[in-house]
XYZ file of C-alpha atoms in Angstrom:
725
model
C -37.496 44.279 23.765
C -36.212 41.659 21.098
C -34.297 38.675 22.954
C -32.544 36.133 21.219
C -33.737 33.211 22.402
C -33.279 29.421 21.515
C -36.130 27.304 20.053
C -37.660 24.369 22.737
C -37.927 21.972 20.351
C -34.618 22.544 16.985
C -32.972 24.606 19.500
C -32.004 27.143 16.984
C -31.421 30.624 18.063
C -34.581 32.344 17.040
C -35.211 36.384 16.473
C -38.980 36.760 18.607
C -40.602 39.340 20.520
C -42.408 36.499 21.546
C -40.263 33.557 22.705
C -40.877 30.276 23.181
C -43.267 29.322 20.270
C -46.717 29.513 21.695
C -48.672 27.184 19.404
C -49.506 24.503 21.788
C -50.347 26.246 24.830
C -52.817 24.432 27.358
C -56.606 23.805 27.722
C -56.268 24.101 31.860
C -53.656 26.383 33.627
C -51.682 25.482 36.633
C -52.397 26.304 40.258
C -51.772 30.081 41.156
C -51.082 29.484 45.045
C -47.481 29.973 45.002
C -45.562 31.594 48.028
C -44.478 33.764 45.727
C -44.683 37.409 43.991
C -45.908 38.755 41.131
C -43.411 40.924 39.034
C -46.353 42.200 36.281
C -49.066 42.265 39.368
C -52.662 43.098 38.765
C -55.618 40.523 40.449
C -57.298 41.151 36.820
C -54.811 39.459 35.094
C -54.925 35.718 33.572
C -53.938 32.984 35.406
C -50.394 31.675 36.354
C -48.470 30.250 32.700
C -45.095 31.167 33.762
C -42.439 30.563 36.827
C -39.171 32.546 37.016
C -35.977 32.664 40.311
C -32.893 32.681 40.787
C -31.469 28.524 41.871
C -27.996 27.884 43.002
C -27.716 24.613 40.151
C -23.802 22.587 40.614
C -22.012 22.429 38.351
C -18.438 21.344 39.125
C -15.424 20.813 41.859
C -13.847 23.984 40.068
C -16.647 26.011 40.353
C -19.094 24.050 42.607
C -22.668 26.124 42.999
C -23.211 28.985 40.356
C -26.793 30.887 40.901
C -28.572 30.853 37.297
C -31.292 32.127 36.048
C -34.617 29.572 35.815
C -37.164 30.508 34.194
C -40.443 27.865 33.556
C -43.115 28.118 30.543
C -45.403 25.906 28.788
C -44.064 22.521 30.273
C -40.529 23.868 29.065
C -37.703 24.948 32.148
C -34.534 26.598 30.612
C -32.094 28.387 32.430
C -28.867 30.789 31.680
C -26.283 32.592 33.280
C -27.916 36.287 34.268
C -31.248 37.426 33.267
C -32.383 40.556 34.579
C -36.466 40.656 35.168
C -36.697 44.350 33.315
C -35.442 42.469 30.305
C -38.017 38.818 30.502
C -39.138 38.283 27.994
C -43.229 37.217 28.906
C -45.604 34.809 25.800
C -48.175 38.331 26.195
C -48.564 41.721 27.940
C -51.169 40.177 30.319
C -48.939 36.668 31.095
C -48.514 36.860 34.941
C -45.277 35.859 36.301
C -44.198 34.506 39.570
C -40.800 35.201 40.912
C -39.465 32.497 43.638
C -37.251 34.263 46.494
C -35.006 37.488 46.512
C -35.477 38.616 42.951
C -34.103 42.306 43.815
C -32.177 44.470 41.581
C -29.384 44.599 44.472
C -28.321 40.911 44.658
C -28.602 40.511 40.558
C -25.913 43.596 40.095
C -23.616 42.261 42.748
C -24.590 38.625 41.102
C -23.824 40.327 37.952
C -20.057 42.682 38.845
C -18.760 38.918 40.816
C -19.432 37.501 37.510
C -17.691 40.276 36.067
C -19.666 39.903 33.115
C -23.210 43.053 32.776
C -23.715 41.464 29.794
C -26.927 38.934 28.656
C -26.369 35.360 28.595
C -28.262 33.192 26.000
C -30.538 30.190 27.873
C -27.334 27.731 27.933
C -29.875 24.247 28.734
C -33.670 23.582 28.927
C -35.311 20.562 29.809
C -38.680 19.649 28.557
C -40.452 18.650 31.961
C -42.837 16.268 29.801
C -39.813 13.845 29.376
C -38.254 14.733 33.022
C -39.278 13.438 36.699
C -37.767 15.621 40.689
C -37.407 14.511 43.768
C -36.554 16.238 46.938
C -33.204 15.237 48.049
C -33.749 13.870 51.358
C -30.607 14.876 53.256
C -30.634 18.665 52.330
C -34.207 20.463 52.768
C -33.229 23.163 50.693
C -31.635 21.460 48.019
C -33.526 19.044 44.508
C -32.750 17.384 41.566
C -34.744 16.840 38.589
C -34.102 13.939 36.199
C -33.641 13.337 32.483
C -32.480 10.466 30.029
C -29.363 11.917 29.736
C -28.716 14.056 33.179
C -29.317 15.060 36.175
C -29.554 18.627 37.521
C -28.656 19.324 41.180
C -30.620 22.413 42.028
C -30.349 24.306 45.607
C -32.928 27.408 46.512
C -32.109 29.624 49.074
C -34.846 28.362 51.879
C -36.745 25.957 52.176
C -40.354 27.811 51.871
C -38.932 28.088 47.975
C -37.541 24.770 47.343
C -41.371 23.635 47.850
C -42.818 27.144 45.728
C -40.495 25.157 42.902
C -41.470 21.728 43.573
C -45.586 22.841 44.003
C -44.714 24.636 40.290
C -42.664 21.269 38.581
C -46.317 19.633 39.372
C -48.591 21.557 38.765
C -46.387 21.845 35.279
C -46.499 18.334 35.004
C -50.377 18.087 35.902
C -50.697 20.359 32.588
C -49.125 17.971 30.729
C -49.698 14.753 31.606
C -47.620 11.604 30.611
C -50.745 11.064 27.901
C -48.380 9.206 25.470
C -47.661 6.379 27.769
C -51.403 5.379 26.907
C -51.240 6.474 23.082
C -52.499 9.382 23.662
C -50.742 11.656 21.381
C -53.487 12.898 19.242
C -54.907 16.226 17.743
C -56.714 17.664 15.046
C -55.642 15.789 11.785
C -54.804 18.928 8.733
C -57.658 16.132 7.602
C -60.550 17.590 9.819
C -60.282 21.104 8.361
C -62.452 22.821 6.358
C -63.512 25.745 4.570
C -66.943 27.475 4.265
C -67.374 30.309 0.956
C -71.231 30.419 1.593
C -70.883 33.808 4.205
C -68.648 35.019 1.478
C -70.394 34.370 -1.615
C -73.318 36.324 -0.070
C -71.741 39.226 1.447
C -70.567 39.590 -2.207
C -74.010 39.670 -3.725
C -75.093 41.649 -0.901
C -72.886 44.533 -2.160
C -74.741 43.611 -5.968
C -71.021 42.504 -7.137
C -71.720 39.927 -10.550
C -71.291 35.960 -10.213
C -67.609 35.730 -12.541
C -66.945 38.815 -9.249
C -67.160 36.278 -7.001
C -66.891 33.080 -8.176
C -63.132 35.100 -8.612
C -63.206 36.237 -5.050
C -64.298 32.413 -3.849
C -61.152 30.409 -5.762
C -58.942 33.028 -4.962
C -59.940 32.619 -0.776
C -59.835 28.250 -1.749
C -56.693 29.170 -3.183
C -55.409 31.056 -0.144
C -56.311 28.306 1.975
C -55.488 26.107 0.261
C -51.931 27.052 0.113
C -52.014 27.539 4.434
C -53.928 23.665 4.695
C -50.130 22.498 2.821
C -48.132 23.793 5.369
C -50.156 23.023 8.086
C -50.213 19.366 6.306
C -45.873 19.520 6.731
C -45.627 20.897 10.199
C -48.373 18.183 11.620
C -46.114 15.582 9.985
C -43.017 17.326 11.968
C -44.859 17.400 15.281
C -46.082 13.883 15.484
C -42.821 12.156 14.296
C -40.951 14.933 17.384
C -43.970 13.781 19.717
C -43.256 10.119 18.843
C -39.857 10.794 19.570
C -40.675 12.732 22.979
C -42.714 10.173 23.996
C -40.271 6.819 23.164
C -37.650 9.205 25.281
C -40.422 9.899 28.214
C -41.894 6.491 28.511
C -37.762 5.475 28.801
C -37.512 7.796 31.142
C -39.908 6.956 33.202
C -39.511 3.376 32.883
C -36.015 3.374 32.804
C -35.529 6.013 35.316
C -31.982 8.510 34.560
C -28.318 7.223 36.209
C -28.135 7.724 39.787
C -31.873 7.465 40.045
C -33.762 4.150 42.802
C -37.649 3.581 43.395
C -37.387 7.385 45.551
C -38.882 8.036 41.685
C -41.968 9.119 41.993
C -44.809 10.305 39.123
C -45.957 13.880 39.917
C -48.811 14.202 39.418
C -49.435 11.341 42.040
C -47.972 12.893 45.220
C -48.968 15.235 47.739
C -46.803 17.788 49.037
C -46.308 19.903 52.074
C -46.426 23.901 52.685
C -42.613 23.232 54.197
C -41.432 21.362 51.020
C -40.710 18.324 53.701
C -43.763 16.358 51.580
C -43.528 12.007 50.349
C -42.988 12.745 47.040
C -42.196 8.785 46.474
C -42.268 5.805 48.422
C -39.093 5.485 49.782
C -37.482 5.357 53.693
C -37.208 8.122 55.668
C -33.005 7.808 55.465
C -30.716 9.982 52.209
C -30.992 8.633 49.338
C -28.183 7.324 47.037
C -28.476 10.272 44.968
C -27.058 12.040 48.320
C -24.376 10.319 48.803
C -23.481 9.701 45.244
C -21.104 12.277 44.230
C -21.786 15.233 41.763
C -21.194 14.872 37.745
C -18.721 16.431 36.108
C -19.472 18.457 33.776
C -18.610 22.408 33.763
C -20.902 25.282 32.706
C -18.654 25.247 29.028
C -19.041 21.428 29.108
C -22.785 22.414 28.705
C -25.157 19.633 27.496
C -25.315 19.901 23.249
C -28.408 20.506 21.749
C -28.871 18.686 18.259
C -30.483 18.767 15.191
C -34.250 16.820 16.141
C -33.930 14.478 13.867
C -30.747 12.922 14.297
C -31.190 13.078 17.815
C -34.694 11.539 18.048
C -33.451 9.115 15.501
C -33.265 6.083 17.269
C -35.559 6.052 20.335
C -35.658 4.130 22.991
C -39.787 3.064 23.905
C -40.281 1.831 27.351
C -44.399 0.810 27.734
C -42.463 -2.259 29.515
C -43.574 -4.571 32.391
C -44.591 -3.063 35.829
C -42.403 -2.859 37.931
C -39.242 -2.496 35.745
C -36.062 -0.644 37.382
C -32.943 0.754 35.300
C -31.707 -2.432 33.986
C -27.748 -1.985 33.304
C -26.795 -4.319 29.724
C -23.061 -5.259 29.750
C -21.979 -3.668 26.436
C -19.129 -5.774 25.788
C -18.441 -9.504 25.945
C -16.344 -11.460 28.562
C -12.295 -10.987 28.186
C -11.634 -14.818 26.392
C -9.285 -17.322 29.073
C -7.818 -18.945 26.048
C -6.426 -17.503 23.193
C -7.914 -18.232 20.294
C -6.787 -21.162 18.062
C -7.133 -21.169 13.828
C -9.184 -23.591 11.997
C -9.506 -23.827 8.248
C -13.328 -23.446 6.974
C -12.453 -25.867 3.844
C -10.965 -29.321 5.476
C -13.595 -29.336 6.993
C -16.775 -28.596 5.126
C -15.218 -30.223 1.938
C -16.239 -33.524 1.834
C -20.253 -31.456 2.237
C -20.912 -29.697 -1.057
C -23.720 -29.560 -2.116
C -24.971 -30.193 1.065
C -27.319 -29.470 3.357
C -24.934 -27.649 6.526
C -27.719 -27.014 9.369
C -26.560 -31.171 9.433
C -23.145 -30.851 9.554
C -21.688 -30.739 12.500
C -18.806 -28.472 12.658
C -16.684 -27.516 15.598
C -17.683 -24.595 18.063
C -14.565 -22.395 16.664
C -17.106 -22.182 13.493
C -19.911 -20.367 15.898
C -20.229 -16.970 17.455
C -22.378 -17.064 21.444
C -25.755 -17.190 20.269
C -28.633 -18.960 19.296
C -30.299 -18.845 15.803
C -33.419 -18.250 18.619
C -31.472 -15.538 20.130
C -30.909 -14.333 16.061
C -34.615 -14.305 15.502
C -34.732 -11.723 18.239
C -31.902 -9.253 16.899
C -34.703 -8.860 13.701
C -36.748 -6.580 16.688
C -33.336 -4.316 17.364
C -35.084 -1.333 16.025
C -38.908 -2.486 16.836
C -39.059 2.054 17.466
C -40.131 1.465 13.479
C -43.292 -0.331 14.891
C -44.210 1.961 17.371
C -43.828 4.657 15.069
C -45.768 2.459 12.087
C -48.651 2.198 15.334
C -48.848 5.681 15.910
C -48.993 7.185 11.844
C -51.660 3.878 11.665
C -53.648 5.619 14.687
C -53.559 8.500 13.746
C -55.064 7.998 10.175
C -51.806 8.017 8.144
C -52.252 5.003 6.466
C -48.838 5.548 3.765
C -46.322 6.248 7.058
C -47.269 2.626 8.631
C -46.266 0.948 5.873
C -43.478 2.247 5.423
C -42.570 2.251 8.724
C -43.039 -1.685 8.232
C -41.171 -1.599 5.283
C -38.167 0.471 7.148
C -38.183 -2.081 9.892
C -38.931 -5.597 7.225
C -34.987 -4.278 6.218
C -32.957 -3.341 9.505
C -33.206 -6.848 10.485
C -30.545 -7.389 7.978
C -28.089 -4.889 8.739
C -26.477 -6.715 11.777
C -25.622 -9.117 9.737
C -22.864 -6.917 8.596
C -19.670 -8.247 8.877
C -21.251 -11.726 10.525
C -19.584 -14.671 9.452
C -20.156 -16.930 11.600
C -22.958 -19.141 12.700
C -25.778 -18.986 15.328
C -25.729 -22.701 17.484
C -28.743 -24.916 16.432
C -30.268 -24.587 19.442
C -31.791 -28.316 20.498
C -35.077 -29.783 20.342
C -37.687 -27.526 22.808
C -34.950 -25.310 23.896
C -36.994 -21.227 24.048
C -35.020 -18.023 24.799
C -36.867 -15.701 26.409
C -35.745 -11.611 26.001
C -37.699 -8.907 28.458
C -36.301 -5.599 27.243
C -39.251 -2.744 28.928
C -36.410 -0.398 27.937
C -38.000 -1.013 24.358
C -41.187 -2.077 25.403
C -41.174 -5.588 23.736
C -41.053 -8.575 25.339
C -40.021 -11.353 22.562
C -39.963 -15.513 23.671
C -38.875 -18.093 21.401
C -38.758 -21.992 20.150
C -37.597 -24.774 18.962
C -40.423 -26.551 18.049
C -38.779 -28.730 15.024
C -36.294 -30.882 14.809
C -36.333 -32.174 10.831
C -37.078 -29.870 9.619
C -35.165 -27.680 11.951
C -37.746 -25.002 12.429
C -37.540 -21.681 15.335
C -41.231 -20.053 16.349
C -41.142 -16.998 17.571
C -43.418 -14.533 19.261
C -43.337 -10.904 20.083
C -45.590 -8.563 21.351
C -45.293 -4.598 21.443
C -46.717 -0.946 22.419
C -49.837 -1.924 20.173
C -48.563 -4.551 18.088
C -47.665 -8.131 18.408
C -45.491 -10.296 15.660
C -44.479 -14.156 15.107
C -43.633 -16.023 12.560
C -41.341 -19.534 12.222
C -38.751 -19.457 10.114
C -37.025 -23.168 8.137
C -33.459 -22.118 7.452
C -32.059 -24.881 4.318
C -28.687 -23.772 3.367
C -26.201 -25.193 0.335
C -22.619 -24.919 -0.010
C -21.716 -24.287 -3.259
C -17.440 -24.491 -3.353
C -17.210 -20.433 -3.266
C -19.664 -20.024 -1.341
C -23.289 -20.641 1.191
C -26.779 -19.711 0.379
C -29.245 -19.984 3.184
C -32.813 -19.482 1.630
C -35.411 -18.614 4.744
C -38.575 -20.540 4.621
C -41.361 -19.265 6.413
C -43.806 -16.307 6.843
C -43.599 -13.329 9.350
C -46.877 -11.651 10.685
C -47.799 -8.678 11.857
C -50.384 -7.486 13.593
C -51.705 -3.857 15.096
C -54.036 -3.263 17.860
C -56.941 -2.232 15.256
C -56.246 -4.991 13.110
C -54.090 -4.125 9.978
C -52.211 -7.158 9.326
C -48.680 -7.344 6.870
C -46.821 -10.276 6.062
C -43.279 -10.694 4.176
C -41.204 -14.075 4.068
C -36.885 -13.197 4.037
C -35.431 -12.862 1.068
C -31.737 -14.979 -0.114
C -28.670 -14.699 2.031
C -25.851 -15.661 0.599
C -21.632 -15.769 1.330
C -19.261 -15.125 -0.500
C -15.740 -16.563 -0.780
C -15.791 -19.438 1.303
C -12.749 -20.374 0.394
C -10.332 -17.175 -1.196
C -10.964 -14.093 -1.258
C -12.074 -11.354 1.589
C -15.614 -13.518 2.991
C -18.604 -11.330 2.949
C -22.684 -11.134 3.284
C -25.131 -10.251 0.135
C -28.748 -10.107 0.792
C -30.581 -10.476 -2.691
C -33.906 -11.690 -4.588
C -38.208 -9.207 -3.960
C -39.912 -9.174 -0.679
C -43.916 -8.626 -1.059
C -44.985 -7.601 2.081
C -48.360 -7.836 1.966
C -51.247 -5.506 3.965
C -54.643 -6.214 4.199
C -56.067 -2.922 4.070
C -54.860 0.001 2.076
C -50.975 -0.227 0.752
C -48.550 -2.738 0.269
C -45.039 -3.256 -0.565
C -42.350 -4.832 -3.486
C -39.005 -4.396 -2.545
C -35.294 -5.603 -4.142
C -33.028 -6.035 -2.552
C -30.011 -6.282 -5.745
C -27.420 -9.318 -5.514
C -23.948 -7.656 -5.471
C -21.654 -7.665 -8.502
C -18.355 -8.571 -8.566
C -17.348 -4.843 -10.403
C -20.588 -2.586 -7.879
C -19.254 -0.001 -6.149
C -22.664 0.779 -4.416
C -23.613 -2.787 -3.392
C -25.674 -4.072 -0.756
C -28.841 -1.326 -2.430
C -32.866 -2.053 -1.977
C -35.194 -0.896 -3.923
C -38.723 -0.367 -4.000
C -42.395 1.273 -3.190
C -45.440 1.460 -1.913
C -48.822 0.714 -3.188
C -52.397 0.884 -2.921
C -55.003 -1.297 -3.653
C -55.470 -0.052 -6.904
C -51.823 -0.107 -7.655
C -51.263 3.274 -7.641
C -47.790 3.792 -6.764
C -47.395 5.754 -3.516
C -44.845 6.180 -3.058
C -40.933 5.207 -3.529
C -38.332 3.934 -1.711
C -34.521 3.643 -1.731
C -31.294 2.779 0.197
C -28.796 0.489 2.037
C -29.591 -2.462 3.903
C -26.908 -1.782 6.020
C -26.486 1.342 6.412
C -30.302 3.581 5.728
C -33.798 3.486 3.993
C -35.342 6.783 2.680
C -38.551 7.356 0.908
C -40.237 9.855 -1.621
C -43.608 9.967 -1.833
C -45.641 9.510 -5.224
C -44.720 8.881 -8.276
C -43.535 9.655 -10.965
C -39.294 10.637 -9.135
C -36.430 9.850 -11.147
C -34.325 6.919 -10.544
C -31.794 9.501 -10.742
C -32.867 11.505 -7.845
C -34.824 8.557 -5.700
C -31.779 6.933 -5.463
C -30.056 10.329 -3.971
C -30.293 11.042 -0.846
C -29.230 14.550 -1.072
C -32.965 14.815 -2.638
C -36.030 16.242 -1.019
C -36.260 12.053 0.049
C -37.110 11.613 3.787
C -35.092 9.398 6.267
C -36.495 6.513 7.234
C -34.201 4.606 9.554
C -30.254 4.717 9.990
C -28.391 1.571 11.296
C -26.951 2.101 14.946
C -23.573 2.734 15.135
C -21.453 -0.297 15.720
C -19.956 -1.003 19.538
C -16.136 0.692 20.489
C -15.479 -2.854 21.738
C -15.382 -5.497 18.931
C -14.558 -8.353 19.006
C -13.950 -10.859 16.317
C -17.782 -11.884 15.903
C -18.337 -8.509 14.579
C -21.760 -8.563 17.663
C -24.057 -5.671 17.792
C -24.360 -3.399 20.912
C -27.519 -4.887 20.701
C -26.058 -8.506 20.438
C -24.241 -8.349 23.001
C -26.638 -8.171 25.496
C -28.500 -11.394 24.127
C -27.187 -13.793 26.268
C -26.404 -12.206 29.336
C -27.355 -13.591 32.059
C -27.989 -10.314 34.162
C -28.814 -9.874 38.009
C -32.036 -11.951 39.246
C -32.658 -12.939 36.222
C -31.472 -16.879 35.644
C -33.750 -17.896 38.698
C -36.354 -16.859 36.655
C -35.279 -19.037 33.349
C -36.843 -22.264 32.521
C -34.138 -24.383 32.936
C -34.942 -24.298 28.560
C -33.548 -21.179 27.912
C -30.399 -20.662 25.203
C -28.450 -18.619 27.945
C -28.320 -21.900 29.945
C -26.877 -23.845 27.089
C -22.851 -24.730 28.841
C -21.345 -24.957 25.373
C -22.386 -21.722 23.981
C -21.657 -19.772 27.470
C -18.531 -21.975 28.213
C -17.524 -20.198 24.456
C -18.527 -16.781 25.517
C -16.600 -16.706 27.729
C -13.647 -18.174 25.934
C -13.247 -21.146 26.920
C -12.879 -22.733 23.909
C -11.540 -26.695 24.901
C -14.488 -26.546 26.951
C -17.199 -25.325 24.636
C -16.298 -27.984 21.527
C -16.708 -30.947 24.247
C -20.480 -29.902 25.643
C -20.973 -28.840 21.886
C -20.139 -32.728 21.295
C -22.317 -33.566 23.543
C -25.614 -32.166 22.987
C -25.274 -33.084 19.309
C -25.081 -36.626 20.553
C -28.114 -35.532 22.538
C -29.428 -34.127 19.455
C -29.110 -37.075 17.402
C -32.077 -38.732 19.707
C -34.325 -35.491 19.690
C -36.100 -36.882 16.242
C -36.582 -40.310 17.341
C -38.231 -38.188 20.162
C -39.943 -35.611 17.862
C -41.175 -39.221 15.771
C -42.304 -41.020 19.262
C -45.139 -37.897 19.196
C -43.354 -34.681 21.120
C -44.832 -31.661 20.793
C -43.943 -27.858 21.169
C -44.885 -26.623 24.404
C -45.385 -22.820 23.870
C -46.543 -23.264 20.008
C -49.307 -25.177 18.143
C -49.604 -25.222 14.138
C -52.165 -23.584 12.998
C -53.193 -26.321 10.393
C -50.730 -28.407 7.972
C -49.850 -25.866 5.988
C -50.108 -22.353 8.146
C -47.424 -21.233 10.915
C -46.721 -21.947 14.454
C -48.782 -19.552 16.603
C -48.042 -19.258 20.167
C -49.949 -20.553 22.124
C -49.998 -18.286 25.480
C -49.260 -19.149 29.280
C -45.326 -18.552 29.051
C -44.795 -15.256 31.070
C -47.549 -16.264 33.102
C -45.578 -19.646 34.213
C -42.271 -17.364 34.370
C -44.421 -15.220 37.201
C -45.302 -18.593 38.846
C -41.959 -20.107 38.415
C -43.799 -23.039 37.834
C -41.511 -25.372 35.202
C -41.438 -28.494 35.586
C -42.974 -29.382 32.331
C -39.955 -28.382 31.116
C -37.304 -30.907 30.880
C -33.880 -30.149 31.879
C -32.485 -30.332 27.752
C -29.444 -29.499 28.844
C -28.131 -32.229 30.706
C -27.753 -36.176 30.319
C -30.264 -38.154 29.398
C -32.255 -40.196 32.206
C -32.669 -44.011 31.426
C -36.613 -43.183 31.032
C -35.866 -40.996 28.238
C -33.376 -43.191 26.496
C -35.800 -45.561 26.274
C -38.372 -43.544 25.267
C -36.009 -42.410 22.686
C -35.658 -45.817 21.693
């Protein structure tokens, strides 16, 4: 019987006699010692791969607990409102399906009649166990939870033994589908490894007495068919790689950060045992009821079951969670504090009219022209889409150097997306000022330091999963009457663990209409992303003209070491970036996203709580002092800077007074630098080389040893004043 189901990957209804695709069947089978009955019977059948039964699922306070048919198969748990056992769709006739609990026909009939629906219902929910976790209830012997990154399923069985059977089935399935991606082992056979031999075919045809021309014709037909199949496999392999990248990132985020309501009681399923009565210790937690048992049930009606999304769209900006050990869920803020004072309007022209042609980094402006983050934090903002580097690492690991280079190019462009609508300048850091960002939910930790006051140089270092990113930046800005031009000086370096390195420099940025008209920012110039292996990339940021109808354009190409173009790249730095493989594509087709182009990156939507600074959701979190963080920071961290904190709180008068005080202190910084001052965490690699991180910061943070980090935001001591003199 043909049953309509939802494909577990793309969630498109399929008409299939075999149900869920069996393409990636695991190499081992789950344990079969479940206290349940077999639907198909037979001791000679192969080991159990599917488990089914009735569970009670909490829907909402209006409908309460509702009985649902659950099917666990191939690492996927699906459930529907009612499904009869005789209509259960098996992978193959030889497969055993273990039933848990009372699955009598009379009971199902009563359930059908009570709901008034004798018609078979479609699947209403799917849970990928690879990106989920589960835990038993501490207050109810029959209840357990399944957590994903987006929802929590509250489930209850009819008996204690039934709960034990379901938990054992889930744990056995988890062992078959281990969390390998956290170790970077999401690999499977590459299409490049496939080959075919025609020797046996030619030998058999010769034995039949066929002439050589006919043998060659048959051989050519076979090779042609194989070539066509090989191309299809390559496409499937690429789609599969992209999907597993997304699953890996969601899985890691779920494992590291946990779902809402999960505390330290969450456990990794493959590492803990359980008892036959369902009262085993699944976590290193106390015997008291968990917060999940005390919290209010999620109010989700059955008609409001989670929507299924197109894979490319849903996984466009996944989170990576290979961060620090012992990480617990960090709730980051979504808005800035409400201003304590009313904002004041200040004329920018009145402040800078006497500074035309000068370097604005040396012009002291009131705090009203600043945004509440420093240039050190601004460097970290370029890492908002760090998942592109995670993806590049995985592509290179699987041997796809082209996609690695394309994702690196997308990352280099994505750093400009946050500048749209940002008209305020960041705070200029003090000499020796630092900033750290530990974002385990993204799998990265970042550190930056102001290493030189004249010229102003900021050095940064970031570690991710399989890659490191570092560089230093010296911004040279000039005011030309109607515009401000900023030219970044410095080289950014990205190095993967396998030794491949990419280097590039940023393009010129200009802010227009300083005096009259609508203020806007544009980036223009050519960016050369040089790789040390097979591929490099050239990107051109088109300068916006007065009559430009399609601004913010970026076009370019990836070429190999021989100079042959391997892919064309196009898009907008404030929106998205696409690519088309190969050369010879006309510009009209390449510039049209509706063509056969593939999406590399898309900007995230702006936050709902927009401020006058137009900060992104990511930037809003940068100056936040999360619980317990302040005690771990050195006295040089930007989040402890008083004028910046006052501005964030909307205390403008206090912010202005503190800014003037710190600028007086900053004027002595050059004297300190001339006296032989050296950066604490970075060291210059030769006169013409960049600053590189020397190490030791995170270790010092762990021991809270900041003895050699001065309180740069306090008043100068007499010794410091004497040293500066």
